[in-house]
Coordinates of C-alpha atoms in Angstrom, one line a residue:
M1 CA 10.3 -5.2 -15.9
Y2 CA 9.0 -1.9 -14.6
H3 CA 11.1 0.8 -13.0
L4 CA 9.2 2.1 -10.0
L5 CA 9.8 4.9 -7.5
F6 CA 8.2 4.6 -4.1
A7 CA 7.8 7.9 -2.3
G8 CA 7.5 7.3 1.4
S9 CA 8.9 4.5 3.5
G10 CA 6.2 3.8 6.0
L11 CA 4.3 0.5 6.3
I12 CA 2.4 1.0 3.0
G13 CA 5.4 2.3 1.0
C14 CA 7.8 -0.4 2.2
G15 CA 5.0 -3.0 1.9
L16 CA 4.4 -2.2 -1.8
A17 CA 8.2 -2.0 -2.4
A18 CA 8.7 -5.4 -0.8
N19 CA 5.9 -6.8 -2.9
A20 CA 7.5 -5.4 -6.1
L21 CA 10.9 -6.7 -5.1
S22 CA 9.5 -10.2 -4.6
H23 CA 8.1 -10.0 -8.1
H24 CA 11.6 -9.1 -9.5
Q25 CA 10.8 -5.4 -10.3
D26 CA 13.3 -2.6 -10.1
V27 CA 12.6 -0.6 -6.9
T28 CA 13.8 2.8 -5.7
L29 CA 12.6 4.2 -2.4
Y30 CA 12.6 8.0 -1.9
D31 CA 12.2 9.6 1.5
I32 CA 13.5 12.5 3.5
R33 CA 14.3 10.1 6.3
D34 CA 17.8 8.8 7.0
A35 CA 18.7 6.0 4.5
D36 CA 19.4 3.5 7.3
E37 CA 16.0 4.1 8.8
V38 CA 14.4 3.5 5.4
K39 CA 16.4 0.3 5.0
D40 CA 15.4 -0.9 8.4
N41 CA 11.7 -0.4 7.6
L42 CA 12.1 -2.3 4.4
K43 CA 14.0 -5.0 6.1
D44 CA 11.2 -5.4 8.7
V45 CA 8.6 -5.9 6.0
L46 CA 10.8 -8.4 4.1
N47 CA 11.2 -10.3 7.3
K48 CA 7.4 -10.5 7.6
L49 CA 7.4 -12.3 4.2
V50 CA 10.1 -14.7 5.6
V51 CA 8.0 -15.5 8.7
A52 CA 5.0 -16.0 6.5
G53 CA 6.9 -18.5 4.4
V54 CA 6.7 -16.5 1.2
I55 CA 10.4 -16.0 0.7
E56 CA 13.5 -17.6 2.3
E57 CA 15.7 -15.5 4.7
E58 CA 18.6 -15.6 2.3
E59 CA 16.4 -14.2 -0.5
S60 CA 15.2 -11.4 1.8
H61 CA 18.9 -10.2 2.2
V62 CA 19.3 -10.3 -1.6
L63 CA 16.1 -8.3 -2.2
L64 CA 17.1 -5.7 0.4
E65 CA 20.4 -5.0 -1.3
K66 CA 18.6 -4.7 -4.7
A67 CA 16.4 -1.8 -3.4
H68 CA 17.8 1.7 -4.2
I69 CA 17.3 4.3 -1.4
T70 CA 17.7 8.0 -2.1
H71 CA 17.1 11.5 -0.9
N72 CA 17.6 13.0 -4.4
L73 CA 14.3 13.1 -6.3
E74 CA 15.8 14.9 -9.3
A75 CA 18.4 12.2 -9.8
V76 CA 16.0 9.2 -9.8
L77 CA 12.8 10.3 -11.6
E78 CA 14.3 9.9 -15.1
G79 CA 13.5 6.6 -16.7
K80 CA 10.9 5.6 -14.1
D81 CA 7.5 4.2 -15.3
A82 CA 5.6 5.5 -12.3
V83 CA 5.8 6.9 -8.8
L84 CA 3.8 5.2 -6.1
E85 CA 3.2 8.0 -3.6
C86 CA 2.8 6.7 0.0
L87 CA 3.3 10.0 1.9
P88 CA 1.4 11.1 5.0
E89 CA -2.4 11.5 4.6
R90 CA -2.2 15.3 4.1
L91 CA -3.2 17.0 0.9
D92 CA -0.6 19.7 1.2
I93 CA 2.2 17.3 1.6
K94 CA 1.1 15.2 -1.3
Q95 CA 0.5 18.1 -3.7
E96 CA 3.8 19.7 -2.8
F97 CA 5.4 16.4 -3.9
Y98 CA 3.4 16.2 -7.1
K99 CA 4.4 19.7 -8.1
R100 CA 8.0 19.0 -7.6
A101 CA 7.9 15.6 -9.3
Q102 CA 6.0 17.0 -12.4
S103 CA 8.4 19.9 -12.7
I104 CA 11.2 17.4 -13.1
E105 CA 9.4 14.7 -15.2
P106 CA 6.1 16.1 -16.6
D107 CA 4.9 12.8 -18.1
I108 CA 5.5 10.6 -15.0
L109 CA 2.5 8.7 -13.7
I110 CA 1.8 9.3 -10.0
F111 CA -0.3 6.8 -8.0
S112 CA -1.4 7.8 -4.5
S113 CA -2.0 5.1 -1.9
T114 CA -4.5 7.5 -0.1
S115 CA -7.3 5.9 1.8
A116 CA -9.5 9.0 2.2
L117 CA -8.7 11.6 -0.5
F118 CA -10.6 11.6 -3.8
P119 CA -8.5 11.9 -7.0
S120 CA -10.2 15.2 -7.9
K121 CA -8.7 16.7 -4.7
L122 CA -5.3 15.3 -5.5
Q123 CA -5.4 16.6 -9.1
K124 CA -6.7 20.1 -8.4
D125 CA -4.4 22.9 -9.5
M126 CA -1.6 20.4 -10.4
P127 CA 0.5 21.1 -13.5
H128 CA -0.5 17.7 -15.1
P129 CA -3.7 16.4 -13.3
E130 CA -4.2 13.8 -16.0
H131 CA -1.2 11.9 -14.7
I132 CA -2.3 11.6 -11.1
L133 CA -4.4 8.6 -9.9
V134 CA -5.4 6.8 -6.8
G135 CA -3.8 3.4 -6.4
H136 CA -5.1 2.2 -3.0
P137 CA -3.7 -1.1 -1.7
F138 CA -5.3 -3.5 0.8
H139 CA -3.4 -4.1 4.0
P140 CA -1.0 -5.9 4.2
S141 CA 0.2 -4.3 1.0
Y142 CA 3.2 -6.7 0.9
M143 CA 0.9 -9.7 0.4
I144 CA -2.7 -8.8 -0.7
P145 CA -2.7 -8.8 -4.5
L146 CA -5.4 -6.2 -5.0
I147 CA -5.3 -2.5 -5.8
E148 CA -8.2 -0.1 -6.2
I149 CA -7.4 2.2 -9.2
V150 CA -9.4 5.5 -9.3
G151 CA -8.7 7.9 -12.1
G152 CA -11.3 10.6 -11.6
E153 CA -12.4 12.9 -14.5
A154 CA -8.9 14.0 -15.5
V155 CA -7.5 10.6 -16.3
S156 CA -8.0 8.8 -19.7
E157 CA -8.8 5.1 -20.2
E158 CA -5.4 4.7 -21.8
T159 CA -3.8 5.9 -18.5
I160 CA -6.0 3.6 -16.5
D161 CA -4.9 0.7 -18.7
K162 CA -1.3 1.5 -18.1
A163 CA -1.9 1.7 -14.4
K164 CA -3.4 -1.8 -14.5
A165 CA -0.4 -3.1 -16.3
I166 CA 2.0 -1.7 -13.8
Y167 CA 0.1 -2.9 -10.8
T168 CA -0.5 -6.4 -12.0
L169 CA 3.1 -6.7 -13.2
S170 CA 1.7 -8.7 -16.2
A171 CA -0.7 -8.5 -19.1
V172 CA -4.0 -6.8 -18.4
E173 CA -7.3 -8.2 -19.6
D174 CA -9.7 -6.0 -21.6
G175 CA -12.7 -4.6 -19.7
V176 CA -13.0 -2.7 -16.5
A177 CA -15.1 -5.0 -14.3
S178 CA -16.6 -8.2 -15.6
V179 CA -18.4 -10.6 -13.3
E180 CA -15.2 -12.6 -13.0
D181 CA -13.2 -9.4 -12.3
I182 CA -15.4 -8.6 -9.4
D183 CA -15.3 -12.1 -7.9
T184 CA -11.5 -12.3 -8.4
A185 CA -11.0 -8.9 -6.7
F186 CA -13.1 -9.8 -3.7
T187 CA -11.4 -13.3 -3.4
Y188 CA -7.9 -11.9 -3.5
G189 CA -8.6 -8.8 -1.5
P190 CA -11.1 -8.1 1.3
G191 CA -12.6 -11.6 1.1
M192 CA -9.3 -13.3 1.8
R193 CA -8.5 -10.9 4.7
A194 CA -12.0 -11.0 6.2
A195 CA -12.0 -14.9 6.2
I196 CA -8.9 -14.8 8.5
L197 CA -9.6 -11.8 10.8
G198 CA -13.1 -10.5 10.2
Q199 CA -13.7 -6.9 9.1
L200 CA -13.1 -4.8 12.2
L201 CA -9.9 -6.5 13.4
A202 CA -8.5 -6.3 9.8
L203 CA -9.1 -2.6 9.7
D204 CA -7.6 -2.1 13.2
L205 CA -4.4 -3.8 12.0
G206 CA -4.4 -1.7 8.9
A207 CA -3.4 1.6 10.6
K208 CA -0.5 2.1 12.9
G209 CA -2.0 2.6 16.3
G210 CA -5.3 1.0 15.2
Y211 CA -8.7 2.7 15.8
G212 CA -7.2 4.9 18.5
A213 CA -5.0 6.7 15.9
M214 CA -7.5 6.8 13.0
A215 CA -9.2 10.1 14.1
Q216 CA -5.9 11.9 14.1
K217 CA -4.8 10.4 10.8
Y218 CA -8.0 10.6 8.7
G219 CA -10.0 13.3 10.5
D220 CA -13.4 14.2 9.0
S221 CA -13.0 11.7 6.1
L222 CA -13.4 8.7 8.4
K223 CA -17.2 8.5 7.9
S224 CA -17.4 9.5 4.2
A225 CA -14.4 7.5 2.9
M226 CA -14.1 4.6 5.4
G227 CA -17.6 4.2 6.7
I228 CA -16.5 4.7 10.3
D229 CA -18.4 7.1 12.6
P230 CA -15.7 9.0 14.6
S231 CA -18.0 8.9 17.6
L232 CA -17.7 5.1 17.7
L233 CA -13.9 5.0 17.8
E234 CA -13.8 4.7 21.6
D235 CA -16.2 1.8 21.6
L236 CA -14.2 0.2 18.7
V237 CA -10.9 0.5 20.7
E238 CA -12.4 -1.2 23.7
G239 CA -14.1 -3.9 21.6
I240 CA -11.0 -4.7 19.7
S241 CA -9.0 -5.0 22.9
L242 CA -11.5 -7.5 24.2
E243 CA -11.5 -9.4 20.9
K244 CA -7.8 -9.8 20.9
A245 CA -7.8 -11.0 24.5
H246 CA -10.4 -13.6 23.7
R247 CA -8.7 -15.1 20.7
P248 CA -7.2 -18.6 21.0
R249 CA -3.6 -18.3 21.9
E250 CA -2.4 -20.1 18.7
F251 CA -4.2 -17.4 16.6
G252 CA -2.3 -14.6 18.3
Q253 CA -3.4 -12.1 20.9
T254 CA -0.9 -9.2 20.4
N255 CA -0.8 -7.2 17.1
E256 CA 2.6 -8.8 16.2
E257 CA 1.2 -12.3 16.8
I258 CA -2.0 -11.7 15.0
E259 CA -0.2 -10.2 12.0
A260 CA 2.1 -13.2 11.8
F261 CA -0.9 -15.5 11.9
R262 CA -2.7 -13.5 9.2
D263 CA 0.3 -13.4 6.9
K264 CA 0.9 -17.2 7.2
A265 CA -2.8 -17.8 6.5
I266 CA -2.7 -15.5 3.4
A267 CA 0.4 -17.2 2.1
I268 CA -1.4 -20.6 2.4
L269 CA -4.5 -19.3 0.6
L270 CA -2.5 -17.7 -2.2
H271 CA -0.6 -21.0 -2.7
F272 CA -3.8 -22.9 -3.3
H273 CA -5.2 -20.2 -5.6

């Protein structure tokens, strides 16, 4: 069992925490938000797993009570194997957290869920840059079993291997990317999601507020990191609205309905894999 600290309790942080809880890992959630709000966010994600048929409702209550929620970073870092940083997509906020965490526990590994920041930027001027990596999940993070690990120049292969072991929650095969690795990654990640929703709708559901909120959240990095031209966002917003309206009713037409349809389909696919 690994002892993991999740920093940030938004959809990604709570999604990864719920995923770890469902795999019987020790989970602590750190946030400056009120503890009841953090607990409600985690409860909502666990309920998505119930609706998808991944866990029973009674188990979701048990898992919720097993999660530790804290505002005290100093008290919870000791003994942790890694911190999964899921804070807002702002470099200053992330680096301020890294400095604080590394001043308390210099050897702790920090994995950032960032979608748009390179590890070299995250590591710059940090006390221990060799311990900071990107660990980018695929939405929904509470179900899709794929993480992109990017170490950058400051991180050793030994640290990458440890990151793999923590994220897979099991033994890690030798080698970075064999033919089988690539096919497995695509099958259990973007391929699984795209088969259910397509690419553009999947991306829209991956950010709170969809394409309409992406410009504010990711700014200039939209084109370089995500392949989306900011000038097309208005067209994407209109197009996605039409796509949702034209979907068969049983496939869902609102975000909530489509997410429930997607999660159930992913659960079925994972069962047969």
